[in-house]
XYZ file of C-alpha atoms in Angstrom:
432
model
C 13.188 32.670 -26.256
C 9.795 30.955 -26.102
C 7.940 31.443 -22.820
C 5.717 28.549 -21.760
C 2.709 29.754 -19.771
C 0.192 27.658 -17.836
C -2.980 29.534 -16.775
C -4.991 28.300 -13.770
C -8.442 29.835 -14.176
C -11.689 28.283 -12.958
C -14.159 30.706 -14.518
C -14.918 29.948 -18.187
C -15.258 33.584 -19.283
C -12.119 34.624 -17.439
C -10.213 31.683 -18.953
C -11.291 32.740 -22.444
C -10.147 36.324 -21.810
C -6.774 35.225 -20.434
C -6.171 32.761 -23.272
C -6.996 35.393 -25.895
C -4.503 37.886 -24.499
C -1.791 35.259 -23.975
C -2.065 34.180 -27.598
C -1.182 37.734 -28.631
C 2.041 37.895 -26.585
C 5.230 37.615 -28.645
C 7.199 34.349 -28.231
C 4.548 33.008 -25.856
C 3.448 29.387 -25.798
C 0.308 29.271 -23.628
C -1.042 25.874 -22.577
C -4.713 25.036 -22.197
C -6.002 26.455 -18.885
C -6.377 24.156 -15.871
C -9.617 24.687 -13.999
C -8.778 24.005 -10.343
C -5.896 23.825 -7.883
C -5.721 20.023 -7.861
C -5.405 19.861 -11.638
C -2.659 22.499 -11.569
C -0.537 20.639 -9.005
C -1.100 17.300 -10.743
C -0.113 18.780 -14.114
C 3.077 20.332 -12.757
C 3.995 17.147 -10.884
C 3.489 15.080 -14.040
C 5.652 17.428 -16.101
C 8.353 17.485 -13.433
C 8.280 13.690 -13.291
C 8.960 13.474 -17.008
C 11.637 16.172 -17.050
C 12.234 19.357 -15.091
C 12.887 21.069 -18.410
C 9.237 20.470 -19.352
C 7.931 22.748 -16.599
C 6.466 26.066 -17.768
C 8.372 29.241 -17.004
C 5.229 31.068 -15.855
C 2.040 30.002 -14.074
C -0.891 32.427 -13.943
C -3.226 31.933 -10.952
C -6.655 33.583 -11.035
C -7.998 34.883 -7.728
C -11.151 32.734 -7.970
C -9.345 29.443 -8.493
C -10.520 26.679 -6.166
C -10.878 24.685 -4.066
C -7.533 25.814 -2.582
C -7.426 29.620 -2.135
C -5.215 31.443 -4.633
C -2.576 32.615 -2.160
C -2.289 29.158 -0.600
C -1.956 27.648 -4.062
C 0.794 30.116 -4.970
C 2.657 29.217 -1.794
C 2.446 25.492 -2.575
C 3.586 25.941 -6.190
C 6.495 28.129 -5.055
C 7.624 25.563 -2.482
C 7.266 22.497 -4.703
C 8.440 24.045 -7.982
C 10.822 26.859 -6.976
C 11.962 27.639 -10.534
C 8.501 28.628 -11.778
C 7.480 32.285 -11.825
C 3.923 32.577 -10.453
C 1.746 35.598 -11.298
C -1.529 36.374 -9.511
C -4.518 37.734 -11.440
C -6.797 39.718 -9.123
C -9.226 42.616 -8.917
C -7.931 43.549 -5.451
C -5.161 46.108 -5.901
C -4.694 47.019 -2.249
C -1.182 47.154 -0.745
C -2.199 44.418 1.699
C -3.059 41.976 -1.059
C 0.125 42.818 -2.964
C 2.197 42.207 0.162
C 0.436 38.889 0.864
C 1.008 37.753 -2.714
C 4.723 38.508 -2.503
C 4.993 36.693 0.836
C 3.311 33.667 -0.720
C 5.921 33.552 -3.478
C 4.269 35.378 -6.388
C 6.597 37.110 -8.839
C 3.992 39.625 -9.915
C 0.361 40.748 -9.755
C -1.894 41.531 -12.742
C -5.033 43.533 -12.026
C -8.495 42.964 -13.459
C -9.771 43.888 -15.959
C -6.784 42.577 -17.884
C -4.732 44.854 -20.084
C -2.348 43.590 -22.723
C 0.544 45.816 -21.666
C 0.403 44.945 -17.959
C 0.025 41.221 -18.639
C 2.934 41.255 -21.096
C 5.200 43.074 -18.622
C 4.397 40.754 -15.697
C 4.765 37.594 -17.769
C 8.068 38.759 -19.245
C 9.430 39.682 -15.816
C 8.395 36.338 -14.281
C 9.818 34.429 -17.247
C 13.189 36.184 -17.010
C 13.311 35.455 -13.293
C 12.487 31.782 -13.953
C 15.199 31.426 -16.593
C 17.756 33.027 -14.281
C 16.858 30.721 -11.395
C 17.058 27.626 -13.594
C 20.433 28.692 -14.922
C 21.643 29.188 -11.351
C 20.248 25.854 -10.154
C 21.766 23.941 -13.046
C 25.196 25.135 -11.923
C 24.888 23.289 -8.599
C 23.936 19.616 -8.645
C 23.172 19.586 -4.928
C 20.339 22.105 -5.174
C 16.875 20.564 -4.910
C 14.724 21.348 -7.940
C 12.231 18.497 -7.964
C 8.522 18.449 -7.195
C 9.092 17.486 -3.578
C 8.732 14.338 -1.547
C 5.892 11.838 -1.740
C 2.995 12.426 0.663
C 0.848 9.471 1.755
C -2.157 9.994 4.035
C -3.652 7.103 6.013
C -7.280 7.406 7.126
C -9.606 4.998 8.876
C -13.095 4.091 7.653
C -13.989 4.221 11.352
C -12.123 4.067 14.636
C -10.158 0.923 15.427
C -9.579 -0.412 11.909
C -5.775 -0.127 12.147
C -4.912 3.179 10.456
C -2.165 4.116 12.936
C -0.494 0.690 12.826
C -0.566 0.904 9.038
C 0.940 4.408 8.993
C 3.743 3.454 11.387
C 4.699 0.279 9.556
C 4.739 1.705 6.012
C 6.825 4.621 7.320
C 9.257 2.152 8.905
C 9.426 0.201 5.637
C 10.316 3.331 3.682
C 12.875 4.422 6.295
C 14.532 0.992 6.405
C 14.848 0.939 2.627
C 16.972 4.098 2.773
C 14.407 6.848 2.380
C 14.357 10.016 4.480
C 10.916 9.732 6.136
C 8.671 11.922 8.279
C 5.710 10.408 10.154
C 3.022 12.939 11.090
C 0.183 12.447 13.581
C -2.681 14.556 12.228
C -5.300 12.753 14.302
C -5.314 15.915 16.386
C -7.685 14.937 19.193
C -6.953 11.247 19.665
C -3.605 10.708 17.922
C -1.326 8.247 19.687
C 1.697 7.589 17.494
C 3.896 8.645 20.417
C 2.452 5.839 22.554
C 2.937 3.251 19.815
C 6.618 4.197 19.519
C 7.334 4.914 23.197
C 7.965 8.635 22.652
C 7.367 11.564 24.953
C 8.197 14.938 23.461
C 7.237 18.434 24.564
C 6.604 19.768 21.058
C 3.831 18.908 18.633
C 2.293 20.006 15.345
C 0.530 22.814 17.235
C 3.897 24.562 17.665
C 4.011 25.070 13.886
C 0.408 26.175 13.467
C 0.995 29.906 14.018
C 4.217 30.179 12.009
C 3.746 31.637 8.526
C 7.239 30.868 7.238
C 8.393 27.425 8.390
C 12.158 27.331 7.944
C 14.194 24.093 8.163
C 15.458 25.210 11.575
C 11.937 25.792 12.907
C 10.766 22.468 11.495
C 13.650 20.522 13.029
C 12.867 22.005 16.447
C 9.311 20.635 16.293
C 10.292 17.190 15.009
C 11.454 14.301 17.205
C 14.052 11.980 15.680
C 13.207 8.426 16.696
C 15.788 5.701 17.196
C 14.632 4.073 13.965
C 15.513 7.230 12.061
C 11.908 8.330 11.578
C 11.214 12.048 11.990
C 8.077 12.291 14.133
C 5.719 15.264 14.215
C 3.313 14.385 17.005
C -0.278 15.314 17.804
C -0.881 17.633 20.777
C -1.250 16.101 24.204
C -4.390 18.143 24.852
C -7.209 17.408 22.420
C -8.658 20.906 22.650
C -5.464 22.255 21.048
C -6.603 20.691 17.774
C -8.550 23.870 17.014
C -5.265 25.756 16.630
C -4.269 23.723 13.562
C -6.257 25.197 10.661
C -6.428 23.947 7.104
C -4.143 26.799 6.075
C -1.473 25.936 8.633
C -1.786 22.257 7.697
C -1.025 23.114 4.064
C 2.059 25.073 5.090
C 3.251 22.269 7.367
C 2.759 19.564 4.726
C 4.516 21.705 2.092
C 7.452 22.311 4.446
C 7.737 18.586 5.214
C 7.475 17.675 1.549
C 10.336 20.010 0.695
C 12.631 18.361 3.259
C 11.734 14.648 3.342
C 11.568 12.080 0.561
C 8.486 10.444 2.067
C 5.865 11.998 4.363
C 3.358 9.578 5.936
C 0.402 11.274 7.654
C -1.969 9.509 10.037
C -5.292 11.354 9.619
C -7.341 9.142 11.951
C -11.029 8.511 11.296
C -12.437 12.006 11.953
C -12.334 14.603 9.176
C -11.170 18.067 10.227
C -9.997 21.042 8.215
C -6.340 20.124 8.715
C -6.735 16.474 7.715
C -8.919 17.457 4.742
C -6.145 19.741 3.484
C -3.551 16.964 3.870
C -5.706 14.406 2.030
C -6.249 16.873 -0.804
C -2.509 17.548 -1.115
C -1.453 13.891 -0.853
C 0.055 11.935 -3.718
C -1.666 8.835 -2.320
C -4.685 8.776 -0.016
C -4.959 5.401 1.730
C -8.264 4.433 3.359
C -8.100 1.521 5.815
C -11.111 -0.712 6.381
C -11.861 -4.175 7.725
C -13.971 -6.732 5.829
C -17.165 -6.295 7.837
C -20.433 -4.561 7.032
C -20.043 -1.660 9.484
C -16.505 -0.767 8.413
C -17.225 -1.068 4.689
C -20.320 1.079 5.130
C -18.100 3.606 6.926
C -15.561 3.493 4.081
C -18.274 4.238 1.537
C -19.535 7.113 3.697
C -16.020 8.586 3.970
C -15.391 8.359 0.230
C -18.705 10.010 -0.611
C -18.006 12.810 1.872
C -14.575 13.428 0.328
C -16.212 13.704 -3.077
C -18.938 16.097 -1.884
C -16.331 18.344 -0.267
C -14.118 18.097 -3.388
C -11.262 16.720 -1.322
C -10.640 13.488 -3.207
C -12.304 11.498 -5.942
C -13.192 7.873 -5.188
C -11.082 6.554 -8.071
C -8.064 8.448 -6.702
C -8.351 6.725 -3.309
C -6.610 3.448 -2.421
C -8.435 1.179 0.020
C -6.504 -1.248 2.224
C -8.331 -4.283 3.587
C -7.045 -5.003 7.103
C -7.681 -8.148 9.202
C -8.477 -10.109 6.075
C -9.557 -13.741 6.256
C -9.935 -15.770 3.069
C -13.161 -17.323 4.277
C -14.900 -13.990 4.931
C -17.951 -13.185 2.835
C -16.800 -9.620 2.131
C -13.865 -9.893 -0.256
C -11.628 -7.035 -1.519
C -13.303 -7.120 -4.943
C -16.681 -6.449 -3.325
C -15.250 -3.580 -1.242
C -13.785 -2.047 -4.388
C -17.178 -2.252 -6.097
C -19.074 -0.781 -3.126
C -16.730 2.153 -2.486
C -15.679 2.877 -6.067
C -12.061 3.068 -4.937
C -8.981 1.150 -6.017
C -8.275 -1.701 -3.596
C -4.630 -2.377 -2.795
C -3.272 -5.657 -4.143
C -1.938 -6.366 -0.675
C -4.371 -7.329 2.082
C -3.313 -7.513 5.736
C -4.141 -10.765 7.554
C -6.091 -10.967 10.796
C -3.453 -11.813 13.375
C -3.627 -9.491 16.377
C -1.665 -11.957 18.513
C 1.446 -10.892 16.623
C 0.792 -7.245 17.494
C -0.503 -7.409 21.047
C 2.809 -7.597 22.900
C 4.545 -4.766 21.007
C 1.433 -2.561 21.049
C 0.984 -2.970 24.815
C 4.681 -2.224 25.363
C 4.640 0.780 23.037
C 7.318 -0.830 20.852
C 5.555 -1.260 17.520
C 8.854 -0.655 15.735
C 10.157 -3.906 17.277
C 7.502 -6.095 15.641
C 9.038 -9.442 14.680
C 10.270 -9.702 11.103
C 8.458 -13.028 10.770
C 5.125 -11.386 11.534
C 2.683 -11.904 8.670
C 1.115 -8.530 9.511
C 4.451 -6.769 9.181
C 5.285 -8.577 5.956
C 1.968 -7.543 4.451
C 2.291 -3.892 5.506
C 5.851 -3.673 4.220
C 4.660 -5.232 0.948
C 2.013 -2.499 0.851
C 4.747 0.136 1.188
C 6.429 -1.371 -1.854
C 3.150 -1.353 -3.749
C 2.662 2.339 -2.943
C 6.126 3.073 -4.315
C 7.562 4.686 -1.173
C 10.425 2.247 -0.634
C 13.788 2.576 -2.328
C 14.275 -0.426 -4.594
C 17.940 -1.541 -4.747
C 19.603 -0.794 -8.063
C 20.288 -4.467 -8.692
C 16.619 -5.272 -8.233
C 15.669 -2.523 -10.687
C 17.933 -4.083 -13.322
C 17.143 -7.748 -12.778
C 13.419 -7.556 -12.024
C 11.246 -8.739 -9.173
C 13.180 -11.978 -8.608
C 16.234 -9.996 -7.595
C 14.546 -7.683 -5.111
C 16.772 -7.442 -2.075
C 15.335 -7.969 1.369
C 15.439 -5.264 4.025
C 17.869 -6.616 6.571
C 16.200 -9.822 7.857
C 12.610 -8.935 6.924
C 11.111 -11.578 4.692
C 8.636 -10.489 2.067
C 9.068 -6.896 3.105
C 8.729 -5.363 -0.328
C 5.815 -5.870 -2.728
C 5.533 -4.906 -6.360
C 2.378 -3.473 -7.941
C 0.528 -6.088 -9.971
C -1.326 -5.481 -13.225
C -4.846 -4.602 -12.154
C -6.128 -5.906 -15.457
C -5.244 -9.482 -14.459
C -7.344 -12.137 -12.754
C -8.550 -11.104 -9.324
C -7.170 -14.375 -7.994
C -3.701 -12.927 -8.441
C -4.381 -10.468 -5.597
C -1.417 -10.545 -3.256
C -2.451 -11.532 0.257
C -0.580 -12.820 3.227
C -2.587 -15.419 5.139
C -2.180 -15.626 8.900
C -4.024 -17.125 11.834
C -6.976 -15.074 13.016
């Protein structure tokens, strides 16, 4: 049996040493090393998207991989791709490190400097375990073996640009289409999703911050099920509690949510903290909300540059949403795309706060009228992001046959070809 091996090694010399030894293993098929944690997760997700059979049996994680720490990376790989045997390469041979590696989901530990015999034994053991798990999973069709749900983070270029309204509405769009959706308030100091949806609940994300192994039972106790069907994980009522949610706990929480829900929408607010940085880094789509004015666009550029400096997210991997758009404004989406270096969403949200004011003041944002141009635009955005479930008939017959969600007109948008004329940008025009 051929064993496919994917090394994750950031150091060039270490990568060369690992590759040389792997090439000498019998029946081994080593892939080219990936150099950081983001590339590893993206590679595995791409392979899983093509076919679960394309996933490697073994992943080797070097202790100096970055920017996500090795043990955290092992935990995420184990949760998202449970049939892969992960092996840690480390110079630390203490019992404490070995125990931590096993708790994170590693199937073995190889010590530095590398020896052929030890590497061969650990790889063979992890590969046999992987094959056994896959054989077991293939026997039961109801066992989840995919890469996990889709995570979308929503951040604001500055306060007041509409990030929370956007997060709530795209989550509602996905839920209404038939997806199983979790909406998370990671704006830890000023988050107010509970107020927008008229929810008061004693538990918050802080209750999960000290738990190292978040089981489905523990997660369900911290989540509030809203009348719309959304699973809400709220921000703490006391802003000072935000310090209890570290980047490490945020990674564990997001991984646990991803393993249980088809779509996870996370409101990260406009302030970058360790927890929100971890979520943005892990997200499949990072949405940045701005308004078409100089201050907000300047803020969007500042946010994008900060993400790049901190190696959280590249500008080209960020999607910018233009909120409160007016056709006559001097700052158009094309200009915002050029200034920030991001990809601007085809859908722009019109400036029409009158439609929102009543439901926002009443804390009933989920009852926004279906005829609202703001709602139609945001639900079209959800379709563009690919988080809504497209009816099977629509998939077969094309865009003209797309079914409407209940009585919501224009609630689902399709991604346009970005190579086309910029005049084809999908916008919904409303009164300002």
